Amino acid sequence: MLDDFMVRAALAAVGLAVACAPLGCFVVWRRMAYFGDATAHAALLGVALSLAWSLPLFGAVIVVALAMAALVAGLSGRQSVDTALGVLSHGALAAGLVAVSFVQGVRTDLNAYLFGDILSVTRADLALIWAGAAAVVALVAWRWSALLLSTLSPEMAVADGIRPRAEQWVLNIALALVVAAGIRIVGALLVSAFLIIPAAAARPLSRSPEAMAVATALIGAAAGLGGLGAAFRLDTPTGPTIVCAAAAIFALAMLFAGGRRRAGA
């Protein structure tokens, strides 16, 4: 079954949806969308390091993503967080593009790192994606209550013996894992959108945090499979088409939520 490239692509899309679901909920709740962008853009620096020194792509991206998280944490007390994230996000993207251009023989592959190449996912990539998804889900599930309390009320979390900054690092690590796994699927420029849009679509349709996490996974999987099918039929770029499918589901969710509110009124 895994000899079919479309089956591998479909399994990769579902694996990314599973990985992004619980993490995307916290990104939306904590208003960390810009942080996701900065981490994804910084991933290109990890790509450049991987290509220049023949390092494993997954490990290089994780190291750079965590370094970006530490840098943002260090600057957040001195600058506006939005300002710091804006500077670091665009600076990291530009530096990554420049760094990759210096590595011989990879210019033709740059689009794959920017926009993804899900149709070229191999069995090894698939194993890595699902291993990353399992690690993210296990990590977030282990810290779910502490993460949720830290998100809803940092003061109550401290009173309960929970360290909100430590929980923030749990999210940072999980986000680095997702970016490292997703860069092969939808690319550095689109992985943050795939992380945010399904969670944003699930939010008005869910009655509890747990229900939102499940709905986010289902919406992400539907967007992945629907975008993959649309790209195959329309002969369009696969990564952007997947994100367009997620955006279409988000628009439908907003329309449904708006209609339900009007009906209740």
Short mmCIF file of C-alpha atoms in Angstrom, two decimals:
data_model
loop_
_atom_site.label_atom_id
_atom_site.label_comp_id
_atom_site.label_asym_id
_atom_site.label_seq_id
_atom_site.Cartn_x
_atom_site.Cartn_y
_atom_site.Cartn_z
CA MET A 1 0.00 0.00 0.00
CA LEU A 2 2.83 2.41 0.85
CA ASP A 3 4.29 1.96 -2.64
CA ASP A 4 1.60 4.37 -3.92
CA PHE A 5 2.88 7.96 -3.57
CA MET A 6 -0.68 9.29 -3.11
CA VAL A 7 -1.23 6.95 -0.15
CA ARG A 8 2.02 8.11 1.43
CA ALA A 9 1.04 11.74 0.83
CA ALA A 10 -2.40 11.18 2.40
CA LEU A 11 -0.91 9.49 5.46
CA ALA A 12 1.62 12.32 5.81
CA ALA A 13 -1.15 14.94 5.68
CA VAL A 14 -3.19 13.12 8.33
CA GLY A 15 -0.09 12.72 10.51
CA LEU A 16 0.59 16.45 10.35
CA ALA A 17 -3.06 17.17 11.21
CA VAL A 18 -2.81 14.96 14.29
CA ALA A 19 0.41 16.66 15.39
CA CYS A 20 -0.94 20.16 14.85
CA ALA A 21 -4.34 19.64 16.49
CA PRO A 22 -3.60 19.98 20.23
CA LEU A 23 -0.72 22.37 19.68
CA GLY A 24 -2.75 24.55 17.33
CA CYS A 25 -5.42 24.94 20.01
CA PHE A 26 -2.90 26.39 22.45
CA VAL A 27 -1.43 28.62 19.74
CA VAL A 28 -4.91 30.07 19.14
CA TRP A 29 -5.81 30.35 22.83
CA ARG A 30 -2.51 32.03 23.71
CA ARG A 31 -2.51 34.25 20.59
CA MET A 32 0.85 32.84 19.51
CA ALA A 33 0.24 33.01 15.75
CA TYR A 34 3.24 35.29 15.19
CA PHE A 35 5.40 32.97 17.24
CA GLY A 36 4.42 30.10 14.92
CA ASP A 37 5.41 32.22 11.94
CA ALA A 38 8.77 33.11 13.46
CA THR A 39 9.52 29.47 14.26
CA ALA A 40 8.54 28.28 10.77
CA HIS A 41 10.57 31.00 9.06
CA ALA A 42 13.58 30.24 11.25
CA ALA A 43 13.36 26.65 10.02
CA LEU A 44 15.00 27.78 6.78
CA LEU A 45 18.16 28.50 8.75
CA GLY A 46 17.98 24.89 9.94
CA VAL A 47 17.62 23.79 6.32
CA ALA A 48 20.71 25.79 5.38
CA LEU A 49 22.74 24.25 8.22
CA SER A 50 21.53 20.79 7.24
CA LEU A 51 22.53 21.25 3.60
CA ALA A 52 25.86 22.96 4.32
CA TRP A 53 27.16 20.43 6.86
CA SER A 54 25.19 17.32 5.85
CA LEU A 55 23.27 17.28 9.12
CA PRO A 56 19.92 15.53 9.62
CA LEU A 57 17.21 17.97 8.51
CA PHE A 58 14.88 17.11 11.40
CA GLY A 59 17.51 17.72 14.06
CA ALA A 60 18.85 20.93 12.50
CA VAL A 61 15.37 22.45 12.24
CA ILE A 62 14.55 21.55 15.86
CA VAL A 63 17.77 23.16 17.15
CA VAL A 64 17.16 26.38 15.22
CA ALA A 65 13.48 26.49 16.21
CA LEU A 66 14.36 26.15 19.90
CA ALA A 67 17.06 28.80 19.53
CA MET A 68 14.43 31.12 18.06
CA ALA A 69 12.12 30.39 21.01
CA ALA A 70 14.92 31.23 23.47
CA LEU A 71 15.73 34.43 21.59
CA VAL A 72 12.10 35.55 21.63
CA ALA A 73 11.86 34.79 25.35
CA GLY A 74 14.99 36.86 25.98
CA LEU A 75 13.75 39.85 24.00
CA SER A 76 10.15 39.80 25.23
CA GLY A 77 11.01 41.76 28.37
CA ARG A 78 12.85 44.48 26.46
CA GLN A 79 10.72 44.98 23.37
CA SER A 80 7.06 44.63 22.51
CA VAL A 81 6.51 40.93 21.84
CA ASP A 82 4.82 41.68 18.49
CA THR A 83 7.73 43.91 17.47
CA ALA A 84 10.33 41.31 18.48
CA LEU A 85 8.48 38.55 16.65
CA GLY A 86 8.08 40.68 13.53
CA VAL A 87 11.79 41.50 13.40
CA LEU A 88 12.91 37.94 14.13
CA SER A 89 10.40 36.34 11.76
CA HIS A 90 11.33 38.40 8.72
CA GLY A 91 15.01 38.48 9.63
CA ALA A 92 15.15 34.70 10.00
CA LEU A 93 13.33 34.16 6.72
CA ALA A 94 15.67 36.49 4.84
CA ALA A 95 18.78 35.03 6.50
CA GLY A 96 17.61 31.50 5.71
CA LEU A 97 17.02 32.31 2.04
CA VAL A 98 20.43 33.98 1.76
CA ALA A 99 22.16 31.10 3.56
CA VAL A 100 20.53 28.46 1.34
CA SER A 101 21.59 30.37 -1.78
CA PHE A 102 25.26 29.94 -0.76
CA VAL A 103 24.96 26.14 -0.63
CA GLN A 104 25.89 24.68 -4.00
CA GLY A 105 23.42 22.56 -5.91
CA VAL A 106 20.23 23.22 -3.91
CA ARG A 107 18.71 26.28 -5.57
CA THR A 108 16.28 24.18 -7.59
CA ASP A 109 15.07 22.53 -4.37
CA LEU A 110 14.31 25.80 -2.58
CA ASN A 111 10.62 25.78 -3.53
CA ALA A 112 10.24 22.41 -1.82
CA TYR A 113 11.45 23.89 1.46
CA LEU A 114 9.33 27.02 1.06
CA PHE A 115 6.08 25.50 -0.20
CA GLY A 116 6.44 21.80 0.55
CA ASP A 117 6.59 18.68 -1.58
CA ILE A 118 4.18 16.22 -0.04
CA LEU A 119 4.08 14.04 -3.15
CA SER A 120 7.75 13.13 -2.68
CA VAL A 121 7.32 11.87 0.90
CA THR A 122 9.17 8.59 1.38
CA ARG A 123 8.58 5.75 3.81
CA ALA A 124 11.32 7.16 6.04
CA ASP A 125 9.69 10.61 5.95
CA LEU A 126 6.37 9.03 6.82
CA ALA A 127 7.85 7.23 9.81
CA LEU A 128 9.44 10.49 10.97
CA ILE A 129 6.21 12.45 10.59
CA TRP A 130 4.15 9.92 12.58
CA ALA A 131 6.87 9.58 15.21
CA GLY A 132 6.86 13.37 15.57
CA ALA A 133 3.06 13.38 15.76
CA ALA A 134 3.10 10.71 18.47
CA ALA A 135 5.74 12.63 20.43
CA VAL A 136 3.76 15.90 20.23
CA VAL A 137 0.46 14.29 21.21
CA ALA A 138 2.09 12.43 24.11
CA LEU A 139 3.89 15.57 25.32
CA VAL A 140 0.78 17.76 25.21
CA ALA A 141 -1.42 15.05 26.72
CA TRP A 142 1.05 14.60 29.59
CA ARG A 143 1.00 18.33 30.38
CA TRP A 144 -2.59 19.03 29.27
CA SER A 145 -4.02 20.16 32.62
CA ALA A 146 -0.98 22.29 33.49
CA LEU A 147 -0.89 23.83 30.02
CA LEU A 148 -4.62 24.58 30.13
CA LEU A 149 -4.47 26.20 33.56
CA SER A 150 -1.38 28.23 32.58
CA THR A 151 -3.25 29.42 29.50
CA LEU A 152 -6.49 30.33 31.25
CA SER A 153 -4.98 31.90 34.38
CA PRO A 154 -1.22 32.11 34.97
CA GLU A 155 -1.88 33.43 38.49
CA MET A 156 -3.99 30.39 39.42
CA ALA A 157 -1.35 28.14 37.87
CA VAL A 158 1.36 29.65 40.09
CA ALA A 159 -0.89 29.28 43.14
CA ASP A 160 -1.36 25.62 42.21
CA GLY A 161 2.40 25.03 42.05
CA ILE A 162 2.66 25.17 38.25
CA ARG A 163 5.38 27.19 36.51
CA PRO A 164 3.85 28.93 33.46
CA ARG A 165 7.25 29.62 31.88
CA ALA A 166 8.13 25.92 32.06
CA GLU A 167 4.81 25.08 30.40
CA GLN A 168 5.61 27.64 27.71
CA TRP A 169 8.77 25.67 26.96
CA VAL A 170 6.70 22.51 26.61
CA LEU A 171 4.79 24.30 23.85
CA ASN A 172 8.03 25.58 22.33
CA ILE A 173 9.47 22.07 22.10
CA ALA A 174 6.25 20.67 20.65
CA LEU A 175 6.08 23.50 18.12
CA ALA A 176 9.67 22.83 17.05
CA LEU A 177 8.77 19.16 16.48
CA VAL A 178 5.75 20.13 14.37
CA VAL A 179 7.72 22.59 12.25
CA ALA A 180 10.48 20.04 11.68
CA ALA A 181 7.94 17.41 10.61
CA GLY A 182 5.78 19.79 8.57
CA ILE A 183 8.47 21.53 6.54
CA ARG A 184 8.62 18.52 4.19
CA ILE A 185 4.85 18.57 3.71
CA VAL A 186 3.61 22.14 3.35
CA GLY A 187 6.88 24.07 3.59
CA ALA A 188 8.22 26.73 5.92
CA LEU A 189 5.92 29.49 4.63
CA LEU A 190 2.73 27.45 5.00
CA VAL A 191 3.27 25.22 8.01
CA SER A 192 2.18 27.94 10.44
CA ALA A 193 -1.05 28.44 8.46
CA PHE A 194 -1.77 24.71 8.63
CA LEU A 195 -1.10 24.93 12.34
CA ILE A 196 -3.45 27.87 12.98
CA ILE A 197 -6.35 27.66 10.51
CA PRO A 198 -7.85 24.28 11.54
CA ALA A 199 -7.79 25.32 15.21
CA ALA A 200 -9.39 28.66 14.37
CA ALA A 201 -12.09 26.85 12.40
CA ALA A 202 -12.78 24.41 15.25
CA ARG A 203 -12.97 27.06 17.97
CA PRO A 204 -16.53 28.37 17.34
CA LEU A 205 -17.84 24.83 16.83
CA SER A 206 -16.52 23.34 20.09
CA ARG A 207 -17.95 23.35 23.60
CA SER A 208 -14.84 22.24 25.50
CA PRO A 209 -11.04 22.35 25.06
CA GLU A 210 -10.90 18.60 24.50
CA ALA A 211 -13.66 18.77 21.88
CA MET A 212 -11.80 21.57 20.12
CA ALA A 213 -8.62 19.48 19.95
CA VAL A 214 -10.52 16.57 18.38
CA ALA A 215 -12.37 18.87 15.96
CA THR A 216 -9.08 20.51 14.99
CA ALA A 217 -7.58 17.13 14.12
CA LEU A 218 -10.61 16.21 12.00
CA ILE A 219 -10.62 19.56 10.20
CA GLY A 220 -6.88 19.37 9.57
CA ALA A 221 -7.19 15.84 8.18
CA ALA A 222 -10.12 16.88 5.97
CA ALA A 223 -8.15 19.87 4.68
CA GLY A 224 -5.12 17.70 4.01
CA LEU A 225 -7.01 15.01 2.14
CA GLY A 226 -9.31 17.47 0.36
CA GLY A 227 -6.43 19.71 -0.68
CA LEU A 228 -4.44 16.71 -1.86
CA GLY A 229 -7.35 15.51 -4.01
CA ALA A 230 -7.99 19.00 -5.40
CA ALA A 231 -4.33 19.47 -6.26
CA PHE A 232 -4.29 16.14 -8.08
CA ARG A 233 -7.41 16.99 -10.11
CA LEU A 234 -6.57 20.64 -10.81
CA ASP A 235 -2.79 20.20 -11.23
CA THR A 236 -2.03 22.92 -8.65
CA PRO A 237 0.77 23.18 -6.05
CA THR A 238 -0.08 20.71 -3.32
CA GLY A 239 1.01 22.59 -0.18
CA PRO A 240 -0.80 25.86 -0.98
CA THR A 241 -3.87 23.89 -2.13
CA ILE A 242 -4.03 22.12 1.24
CA VAL A 243 -3.93 25.47 3.04
CA CYS A 244 -6.61 26.83 0.68
CA ALA A 245 -8.79 23.86 1.61
CA ALA A 246 -8.24 24.64 5.30
CA ALA A 247 -9.16 28.29 4.68
CA ALA A 248 -12.35 27.22 2.88
CA ILE A 249 -13.33 25.03 5.85
CA PHE A 250 -12.62 27.98 8.16
CA ALA A 251 -14.95 30.20 6.09
CA LEU A 252 -17.70 27.55 6.25
CA ALA A 253 -17.22 27.20 10.01
CA MET A 254 -17.56 30.97 10.47
CA LEU A 255 -20.73 31.02 8.36
CA PHE A 256 -22.18 28.12 10.32
CA ALA A 257 -21.29 29.70 13.66
CA GLY A 258 -22.76 33.02 12.58
CA GLY A 259 -25.98 31.37 11.44
CA ARG A 260 -26.25 29.47 14.71
CA ARG A 261 -25.84 32.70 16.69
CA ARG A 262 -28.52 34.44 14.65
CA ALA A 263 -30.85 31.48 15.09
CA GLY A 264 -30.26 31.54 18.85
CA ALA A 265 -30.93 35.27 18.97
#
